[in-house]
């Protein structure tokens, strides 16, 4: 989860650059932040609870040409200055992202050897292990390799040594690191966003890579096989990125989340544009898709959180449009069980960041068990999942600042609808009439979403009605149940109101016991084949005096649901109505959090990119 950024330069002050880069990484965690650097021959360390901005005043008093920094999402140990990175052991400073397994055993042994601990973190254990290893090794890189062989876990590590102010050492052991090369400066970070304002010359570290960085170059590079690369081999790894970091301007909006909700018509249109132009050609997903798609017999979708709910919707689309059996599983559960991979199974991973560790590991697990191909739906170009997949489609959501996903989710849905159609086309399962119909749906979708913003005022009123709610129930059926689940997740994430989602038909199998005159129930009631079924379910709620809130695109009068609050949205084709109905549940969560005065863009305890278990 945490963000790492380091830089070493040829005699110019890189501290402002370091702080700017760390701010780009705050989506990975903002419980605390810290930097360490060498200034006038001495190691200095500045740490603070909260945001990177809290470091700026003190940092402005110093200059340094070598520095490391960290923005933290708390795992081992609470939110405190003592637990903030960087951590120190004698002349060494380290920052770390990831988890060290069974670190307590190492800690006990180190205490017995006389090492003192100031924090509760597994990172400080690594710092002392590294110092201990330097006592038995002639150089720091050998000490780093000794520690790597000693500990287990998925992590990335950056080390600064006061005794050698000309070098930084980094290693990637399951968590991402990217090198950036400039004429007089070398950078390393957890994410391209920290580096790209400075240079577009990048090297992506692979599992097991260890490097020694110096100003403007890589002095040493070894891979998992312990092969030391020559300067020519290192230069061949350099990639030139065409990415740029757009200015994060909130404009006239009160929060980035609201801005990002209103950006959805535009980013969905951008995501759909090539598919419309190329009429669902499989090549949208890369050259390999042309030969792989006709071979697909089964789909296994792997994702977490909001992306998992997108996968649940995709199951309906892929099975109904492409007629391919599809399974959806939570990545963190899938990776820890024996799996049976059927012949012709393509793995589809969904991740906003492309770096979700559970999904990366679940994909590897599936591949080791016989999956014949992989495909990634991702918002971040050049991230781990798309780089390591056979096929890929990038959504066009752009940078999403709000931790609670909005436009990333609806562009994922758009991409998955495109995938279902591309699979159907490649396997000859879609006639020209259906193809034309689905293309027209995509063309019309952005305008329909723009119209759905007319529900903003009612969503604001509903947010006020939820002010004192202790718990909320979201209901949906069929392809719309995942949208109910997404609505419940959004409400929990940013307003801190407990919320659960259930298929509406499951009410009488237990959840109806929760319904009383204090329980808000938010129900999705699209005018589809299940309309009358859901309508009957909602009568069960009203019969128990539940506070019923209905979101519907139906033009049929709902006079029989007396006492219910009703929000109307534009009527859209049944196939794409899950995307349209996402808008009101996002706005309801936003206004519920707003009226409660919560930190909407950066809710407590959460991070945007989940790179630890």
XYZ file of C-alpha atoms in Angstrom:
613
model
C 0.000 0.000 0.000
C 2.640 2.526 1.084
C 4.491 4.779 -1.335
C 8.276 4.861 -1.723
C 10.264 7.571 -3.486
C 14.002 8.081 -3.587
C 16.437 10.205 -5.564
C 20.161 10.776 -5.854
C 21.571 13.705 -7.765
C 24.830 15.362 -8.708
C 25.125 18.156 -6.161
C 21.734 19.819 -6.442
C 18.935 19.910 -3.884
C 16.349 17.220 -4.591
C 14.227 17.628 -1.437
C 11.459 19.689 -3.129
C 11.286 17.068 -5.913
C 11.125 14.303 -3.313
C 8.194 15.937 -1.504
C 6.334 16.583 -4.764
C 6.790 12.955 -5.760
C 5.570 11.710 -2.396
C 2.420 13.797 -2.773
C 1.748 11.961 -6.052
C 1.936 8.720 -4.036
C -0.425 9.724 -1.226
C -3.214 7.647 -2.758
C -1.206 4.668 -1.425
C -1.579 5.864 2.157
C -1.675 9.060 4.157
C -1.504 7.906 7.769
C 1.981 9.388 8.093
C 4.906 10.502 5.952
C 8.625 10.913 6.300
C 11.897 11.640 4.538
C 15.560 10.982 5.294
C 18.512 12.647 3.564
C 22.189 13.401 3.955
C 22.987 17.079 4.474
C 26.480 18.379 5.241
C 27.672 14.854 5.885
C 24.938 14.064 8.432
C 21.795 11.992 8.104
C 18.615 13.948 8.864
C 15.137 12.533 9.277
C 11.772 14.338 9.260
C 8.545 12.482 10.028
C 4.954 13.489 10.764
C 1.525 11.977 11.240
C -0.792 12.833 8.361
C -0.045 14.232 4.934
C 3.223 14.932 3.127
C 2.442 18.645 3.356
C 3.229 18.417 7.076
C 6.906 17.847 6.226
C 7.444 20.897 4.026
C 8.165 23.617 6.575
C 10.908 21.704 8.359
C 12.340 20.294 5.126
C 12.709 23.817 3.684
C 15.545 24.449 6.178
C 17.740 21.803 4.530
C 19.358 20.850 1.271
C 20.362 17.370 0.146
C 21.329 15.593 -3.047
C 20.450 12.093 -1.779
C 17.149 11.300 -0.103
C 14.469 8.670 0.473
C 10.832 9.182 1.409
C 7.694 7.298 2.324
C 3.971 7.838 2.689
C 2.372 5.230 4.942
C -0.744 3.129 5.162
C -0.516 1.531 8.585
C -0.157 -2.266 8.749
C 2.096 -3.262 11.646
C 1.735 -0.655 14.368
C -0.624 2.255 14.807
C -0.531 5.726 13.311
C 2.280 7.559 15.103
C 5.526 9.388 14.399
C 7.457 6.465 15.895
C 5.926 4.079 13.352
C 6.419 6.449 10.423
C 9.165 5.691 7.903
C 12.096 6.033 7.268
C 13.418 3.690 9.961
C 16.982 3.762 11.197
C 19.591 1.319 12.401
C 22.915 2.985 13.145
C 24.208 4.448 9.827
C 21.381 2.944 7.714
C 18.004 4.455 6.802
C 15.330 2.420 5.013
C 11.853 2.809 3.582
C 9.753 -0.243 2.876
C 6.470 -1.206 1.251
C 4.921 -4.609 1.878
C 4.803 -7.261 4.560
C 7.602 -9.248 6.208
C 6.282 -12.645 7.275
C 6.947 -13.870 10.845
C 8.904 -10.718 11.664
C 8.285 -11.248 15.378
C 10.765 -14.129 15.481
C 13.472 -11.976 13.939
C 12.616 -9.199 16.380
C 13.007 -11.444 19.437
C 16.443 -12.580 18.289
C 17.571 -9.023 17.516
C 16.476 -7.802 20.956
C 18.504 -10.580 22.521
C 21.492 -9.349 20.523
C 21.049 -5.850 21.958
C 19.129 -4.024 19.212
C 16.642 -1.475 20.563
C 13.275 -0.930 18.895
C 11.445 2.404 18.781
C 8.468 1.282 16.674
C 5.991 -1.563 16.298
C 6.720 -2.029 12.600
C 8.138 -4.938 10.646
C 10.205 -2.328 8.780
C 12.413 -1.561 11.763
C 13.148 -5.284 11.972
C 14.440 -5.072 8.397
C 16.606 -2.072 9.282
C 18.295 -3.916 12.149
C 18.660 -7.103 10.090
C 20.445 -5.061 7.439
C 22.783 -3.486 9.977
C 23.529 -6.894 11.460
C 24.311 -8.208 7.977
C 26.761 -5.352 7.310
C 28.887 -6.607 10.201
C 29.525 -9.828 8.241
C 29.724 -8.445 4.690
C 32.255 -6.231 2.979
C 29.636 -4.212 1.107
C 26.024 -3.158 1.580
C 24.654 -4.892 -1.511
C 25.899 -8.230 -0.144
C 24.230 -7.444 3.179
C 20.960 -6.686 1.377
C 21.125 -10.019 -0.447
C 21.819 -11.843 2.818
C 18.702 -10.321 4.388
C 16.591 -11.115 1.313
C 17.593 -14.761 1.716
C 16.639 -14.626 5.413
C 13.138 -13.110 5.294
C 9.969 -14.008 3.420
C 7.110 -11.844 2.229
C 6.190 -9.471 -0.580
C 7.962 -6.165 -0.270
C 10.066 -3.419 -1.835
C 12.987 -1.847 -0.049
C 15.130 1.267 -0.424
C 18.321 1.744 1.648
C 20.451 4.839 2.278
C 23.839 4.572 4.002
C 25.391 7.596 5.701
C 28.805 6.021 5.099
C 28.230 6.114 1.315
C 26.425 9.317 0.288
C 26.963 8.542 -3.411
C 24.630 5.524 -3.665
C 21.155 4.210 -2.928
C 20.259 0.498 -2.946
C 16.850 -0.814 -3.945
C 15.285 -4.235 -4.298
C 11.881 -5.417 -5.503
C 10.712 -8.628 -3.849
C 7.086 -8.821 -4.950
C 6.069 -5.146 -4.737
C 6.559 -2.731 -7.649
C 9.493 -0.345 -8.074
C 10.318 1.807 -11.090
C 13.651 3.471 -11.853
C 13.824 6.836 -13.604
C 17.021 8.035 -15.296
C 17.962 11.635 -15.973
C 21.349 13.067 -16.989
C 22.349 14.041 -13.447
C 19.716 12.319 -11.277
C 18.362 8.827 -10.702
C 14.900 8.301 -9.218
C 13.071 5.275 -7.845
C 9.425 5.033 -6.845
C 6.492 2.715 -6.263
C 4.592 4.385 -9.091
C 5.395 6.141 -12.331
C 3.366 9.158 -11.146
C 6.206 10.265 -8.853
C 8.869 10.021 -11.564
C 7.254 11.112 -14.820
C 7.314 14.877 -14.023
C 11.125 14.550 -13.985
C 11.964 11.989 -16.686
C 10.352 9.571 -19.130
C 13.346 7.146 -19.238
C 12.210 4.239 -17.082
C 13.251 0.754 -15.989
C 10.633 -1.508 -14.404
C 12.189 -3.721 -11.739
C 11.166 -7.375 -11.813
C 10.788 -9.804 -8.902
C 14.226 -10.316 -7.307
C 16.022 -7.381 -8.917
C 18.641 -5.541 -6.817
C 20.191 -2.263 -7.939
C 22.751 0.299 -6.825
C 21.716 3.772 -7.960
C 24.099 6.673 -8.445
C 23.553 10.157 -9.839
C 22.279 9.700 -13.376
C 23.067 6.000 -13.720
C 22.705 2.466 -12.409
C 26.069 1.288 -11.087
C 24.949 -2.296 -10.412
C 21.979 -4.422 -11.444
C 21.383 -8.082 -10.579
C 18.285 -10.162 -11.257
C 16.560 -13.025 -9.472
C 18.976 -15.517 -11.024
C 21.884 -13.564 -9.485
C 23.063 -12.499 -12.927
C 24.864 -9.154 -12.858
C 23.868 -7.163 -15.921
C 26.364 -5.310 -18.058
C 25.923 -1.571 -18.770
C 24.650 -2.497 -22.247
C 22.112 -4.956 -20.810
C 20.947 -2.302 -18.324
C 20.529 0.280 -21.088
C 18.438 -2.197 -23.089
C 15.930 -2.306 -20.218
C 15.207 1.417 -20.515
C 11.736 2.235 -21.822
C 10.625 5.659 -23.035
C 7.208 6.470 -21.598
C 4.684 8.690 -23.362
C 2.725 9.323 -20.173
C 2.233 12.748 -18.646
C 0.732 13.758 -15.328
C -2.179 16.057 -15.870
C -2.674 18.963 -13.526
C -4.867 18.000 -10.593
C -7.232 20.963 -10.639
C -10.376 20.640 -8.543
C -12.040 23.474 -10.442
C -15.305 24.730 -8.970
C -16.095 21.437 -7.241
C -16.009 21.044 -3.460
C -14.319 17.632 -3.635
C -12.415 15.610 -6.214
C -14.964 12.812 -5.800
C -17.780 15.063 -7.027
C -15.614 16.306 -9.902
C -14.821 12.719 -10.878
C -18.492 11.717 -10.764
C -19.250 14.498 -13.243
C -16.333 13.518 -15.493
C -17.939 10.152 -16.216
C -19.712 10.987 -19.496
C -16.404 12.212 -20.955
C -14.179 9.345 -19.758
C -16.728 6.693 -20.744
C -16.902 8.239 -24.204
C -13.071 8.125 -24.442
C -13.009 4.494 -23.279
C -15.654 3.498 -25.809
C -14.356 5.514 -28.776
C -11.961 2.965 -30.299
C -14.436 0.128 -29.763
C -17.095 2.074 -31.629
C -14.694 3.009 -34.437
C -13.311 -0.522 -34.754
C -16.691 -2.186 -34.142
C -15.572 -4.438 -31.254
C -12.540 -5.763 -33.126
C -10.575 -8.131 -30.821
C -7.378 -6.247 -31.747
C -8.565 -3.562 -29.303
C -7.059 -5.862 -26.664
C -3.704 -6.248 -28.424
C -2.319 -8.307 -31.288
C -2.469 -11.589 -29.373
C -6.216 -11.221 -28.837
C -6.868 -11.925 -32.509
C -5.603 -15.499 -32.129
C -6.468 -16.045 -28.451
C -10.102 -14.889 -28.348
C -11.447 -17.605 -30.694
C -9.871 -20.235 -28.393
C -11.525 -19.043 -25.174
C -13.899 -21.621 -23.684
C -14.119 -20.299 -20.126
C -13.498 -16.973 -18.389
C -12.191 -16.618 -14.833
C -12.448 -13.044 -13.529
C -10.226 -12.067 -10.585
C -10.592 -8.749 -8.783
C -11.011 -7.037 -5.407
C -13.374 -4.440 -3.956
C -15.086 -2.208 -6.486
C -13.373 -4.052 -9.346
C -14.922 -7.298 -8.076
C -18.381 -5.783 -8.426
C -17.505 -4.750 -11.985
C -16.564 -8.379 -12.612
C -19.924 -9.550 -11.274
C -21.687 -7.372 -13.849
C -19.314 -8.628 -16.549
C -20.343 -12.225 -15.841
C -23.892 -11.419 -17.005
C -22.634 -9.663 -20.138
C -20.101 -12.311 -21.166
C -22.510 -15.194 -20.631
C -25.466 -13.507 -22.344
C -23.585 -11.875 -25.237
C -20.590 -14.174 -25.861
C -22.177 -17.370 -24.445
C -18.941 -18.206 -22.570
C -19.206 -19.663 -19.034
C -17.769 -17.106 -16.617
C -16.755 -17.268 -12.976
C -15.913 -14.313 -10.730
C -13.838 -14.605 -7.587
C -12.261 -12.318 -5.016
C -8.535 -12.430 -5.658
C -7.496 -12.709 -2.021
C -9.634 -15.833 -1.591
C -8.826 -17.444 -4.934
C -5.068 -17.411 -4.429
C -5.224 -19.526 -1.266
C -7.129 -22.557 -2.432
C -6.701 -25.374 -4.879
C -8.245 -24.346 -8.165
C -9.536 -26.418 -11.038
C -8.809 -24.681 -14.315
C -10.886 -25.937 -17.213
C -9.389 -26.264 -20.681
C -9.414 -22.999 -22.617
C -9.680 -20.723 -19.562
C -8.672 -17.092 -19.963
C -7.934 -15.149 -16.783
C -9.379 -11.634 -16.748
C -7.976 -9.350 -14.062
C -9.595 -6.026 -13.203
C -7.641 -3.388 -11.276
C -7.699 0.394 -11.295
C -4.014 0.653 -10.381
C -2.753 -2.516 -12.056
C -0.755 -3.185 -8.896
C -3.271 -4.845 -6.578
C -1.065 -7.482 -4.967
C -3.835 -9.999 -4.292
C -4.907 -9.872 -7.939
C -1.333 -10.126 -9.232
C -0.730 -13.208 -7.063
C -4.120 -14.748 -7.927
C -3.288 -14.380 -11.627
C 0.034 -16.159 -11.084
C -1.789 -18.912 -9.184
C -4.217 -19.426 -12.056
C -1.427 -19.484 -14.628
C 0.507 -22.051 -12.597
C -2.621 -24.211 -12.563
C -3.174 -24.220 -16.305
C -4.867 -21.015 -17.493
C -3.884 -20.640 -21.139
C -4.122 -16.839 -21.448
C -4.553 -13.641 -19.442
C -6.179 -10.282 -20.025
C -6.060 -7.110 -17.903
C -8.591 -4.297 -17.619
C -6.665 -1.421 -16.064
C -6.580 2.368 -15.751
C -2.815 2.802 -15.300
C -0.640 2.302 -18.345
C 2.582 0.331 -17.943
C 1.566 -1.002 -14.516
C 2.212 -4.598 -13.436
C -0.985 -6.396 -14.515
C -1.194 -5.101 -18.098
C 2.568 -5.499 -18.582
C 2.421 -9.158 -17.533
C -0.782 -10.105 -19.392
C -1.229 -11.449 -22.921
C -4.030 -8.996 -23.685
C -5.066 -5.686 -22.177
C -7.495 -2.808 -22.496
C -6.789 0.467 -20.763
C -9.714 2.440 -19.471
C -9.529 6.191 -20.023
C -10.548 7.360 -16.564
C -7.429 9.482 -16.104
C -6.085 10.213 -12.649
C -8.650 9.504 -9.942
C -7.806 11.423 -6.761
C -10.751 10.349 -4.626
C -10.008 7.108 -2.814
C -13.591 5.933 -3.342
C -13.647 4.857 -6.987
C -16.216 6.479 -9.274
C -15.107 7.067 -12.862
C -12.620 4.184 -12.669
C -15.532 1.835 -11.892
C -17.831 2.963 -14.703
C -14.996 2.896 -17.261
C -14.201 -0.645 -16.091
C -17.827 -1.565 -16.760
C -17.606 0.045 -20.198
C -14.418 -1.902 -20.983
C -16.002 -5.163 -19.829
C -19.044 -4.602 -22.028
C -16.623 -4.089 -24.924
C -14.847 -7.324 -23.961
C -18.097 -9.315 -24.025
C -18.863 -8.028 -27.514
C -15.311 -8.566 -28.813
C -15.378 -12.181 -27.600
C -18.774 -12.730 -29.220
C -17.592 -11.222 -32.500
C -14.361 -13.259 -32.550
C -16.300 -16.496 -32.025
C -19.059 -15.734 -34.520
C -21.760 -15.549 -31.852
C -23.144 -12.124 -32.707
C -25.093 -11.164 -35.803
C -24.843 -7.791 -37.546
C -28.119 -6.545 -36.068
C -26.969 -7.151 -32.498
C -23.557 -5.667 -33.254
C -25.142 -2.472 -34.565
C -27.520 -2.310 -31.618
C -24.731 -2.619 -29.040
C -22.578 -0.042 -30.807
C -25.496 2.368 -30.746
C -25.969 1.716 -27.011
C -22.350 2.750 -26.410
C -22.743 5.880 -28.524
C -25.788 6.980 -26.526
C -24.460 6.078 -23.073
C -22.450 9.263 -22.304
C -25.444 11.486 -23.042
C -27.711 9.296 -20.894
C -25.269 9.550 -17.994
C -25.163 13.330 -18.389
C -28.963 13.341 -18.144
C -28.798 11.219 -14.989
C -27.105 14.103 -13.175
C -30.584 15.613 -12.899
C -30.969 13.367 -9.844
C -28.319 15.386 -7.967
C -30.812 17.476 -5.994
C -32.795 14.430 -4.848
C -29.543 12.625 -3.970
C -28.613 15.614 -1.811
C -31.995 15.430 -0.034
C -31.567 11.691 0.540
C -28.085 12.299 1.952
C -29.649 14.564 4.571
C -32.290 11.911 5.359
C -29.454 9.426 6.000
C -27.694 11.779 8.431
C -28.519 9.798 11.567
C -28.720 6.350 10.030
C -26.824 3.645 11.890
C -27.177 1.039 9.153
C -28.541 0.851 5.626
C -29.665 -1.976 3.344
C -29.142 -1.894 -0.444
C -31.254 -4.146 -2.672
C -30.991 -5.191 -6.301
C -31.575 -8.253 -8.451
C -29.826 -9.918 -11.356
C -27.257 -7.779 -13.136
C -28.144 -4.860 -10.841
C -27.304 -6.590 -7.574
C -23.574 -5.784 -8.013
C -24.528 -2.096 -8.332
C -26.407 -2.350 -5.032
C -23.257 -3.860 -3.546
C -21.180 -1.021 -4.978
C -23.621 1.509 -3.510
C -23.317 -0.055 -0.065
C -19.521 -0.042 -0.344
C -19.442 3.644 -1.313
C -21.661 4.593 1.627
C -19.438 2.677 4.052
C -16.210 4.047 2.585
C -16.869 7.748 2.821
C -19.789 8.352 5.229
C -18.917 5.554 7.705
C -22.572 4.472 7.819
C -22.744 0.691 8.015
C -24.356 -0.683 4.866
C -25.056 -4.136 3.479
C -26.296 -5.301 0.115
C -28.585 -8.236 -0.657
C -30.304 -9.631 -3.699
C -33.862 -8.411 -3.222
C -35.208 -11.966 -3.472
C -33.130 -12.911 -0.412
C -34.967 -10.513 1.898
C -37.263 -13.160 3.281
C -34.326 -15.511 3.902
C -32.971 -13.421 6.753
C -32.346 -9.703 6.165
C -36.038 -8.847 6.592
C -35.454 -9.300 10.327
C -33.439 -6.048 10.286
C -36.204 -3.959 8.752
C -38.021 -1.491 11.006
C -39.061 2.155 10.867
C -35.462 3.259 11.528
C -33.818 1.224 8.759
C -33.248 2.964 5.394
C -33.525 0.544 2.453
C -32.183 1.768 -0.896
C -33.507 -0.309 -3.781
C -32.669 -0.437 -7.484
C -35.829 -0.924 -9.537
C -34.989 -0.871 -13.270
C -37.735 -1.692 -15.724
C -36.313 -5.046 -16.803
C -37.493 -8.653 -16.699
C -37.283 -8.681 -12.904
C -39.245 -5.446 -12.414
C -42.391 -7.048 -10.983
C -40.363 -9.441 -8.827
C -38.423 -6.582 -7.205
C -41.606 -4.545 -6.847
C -43.113 -7.390 -4.834
C -39.984 -7.557 -2.673
C -40.347 -3.859 -1.892
C -43.910 -4.420 -0.678
C -42.376 -6.756 1.903
C -40.252 -3.829 3.133
C -43.177 -1.411 3.348
C -45.245 -3.989 5.203
C -42.560 -3.880 7.958
C -42.536 -0.034 7.986
C -39.081 0.191 6.393
C -37.845 3.613 5.186
C -37.807 2.843 1.474
C -35.764 4.745 -1.130
C -36.289 3.623 -4.744
C -34.089 4.385 -7.767
C -35.911 3.587 -10.991
C -35.947 4.256 -14.723
C -39.503 2.991 -14.985
C -42.255 5.140 -16.444
C -44.822 2.844 -14.863
C -46.567 4.599 -11.935
C -45.464 3.285 -8.535
C -48.528 4.498 -6.632
C -48.779 1.122 -4.890
C -45.479 1.770 -3.075
C -46.974 4.431 -0.824
C -44.594 6.258 1.497
C -41.491 5.407 -0.520
C -39.022 8.082 -1.654
C -38.603 7.736 -5.425
C -35.776 8.932 -7.686
C -36.233 8.711 -11.458
C -33.295 8.330 -13.837
C -33.366 8.230 -17.670
C -34.517 5.002 -19.238
C -31.636 3.220 -20.935
C -31.230 -0.172 -22.582
C -31.366 -2.992 -20.044
C -27.876 -4.152 -21.011
C -26.214 -0.880 -19.966
C -28.540 0.163 -17.149
C -26.013 -1.024 -14.487
C -23.678 1.787 -15.607
C -26.436 4.388 -15.505
C -27.724 3.275 -12.085
C -24.240 3.624 -10.653
C -24.495 7.414 -10.833
C -27.249 7.881 -8.222
C -25.662 5.484 -5.718
C -22.400 7.438 -6.021
C -24.178 10.747 -5.453
C -26.152 9.416 -2.483
C -22.936 8.289 -0.783
C -21.270 11.615 -1.554
C -24.066 13.721 -0.056
C -24.463 11.458 2.972
C -20.754 11.970 3.710
C -20.974 15.694 2.976
C -23.797 16.327 5.439
C -21.868 14.386 8.095
C -18.753 16.497 7.514
C -16.428 13.608 6.589
C -13.128 13.730 4.666
C -14.650 12.542 1.408
C -11.588 12.326 -0.841
C -9.372 10.628 1.746
C -11.520 8.524 4.088
C -9.916 7.127 7.205
C -8.007 3.838 7.131
C -8.166 3.462 3.330
C -5.705 3.691 0.445
C -6.197 3.728 -3.319
C -3.685 1.074 -4.364
C -3.536 -2.130 -2.313
C -0.054 -3.572 -2.681
C -0.064 -5.611 0.537
C -2.275 -8.432 1.771
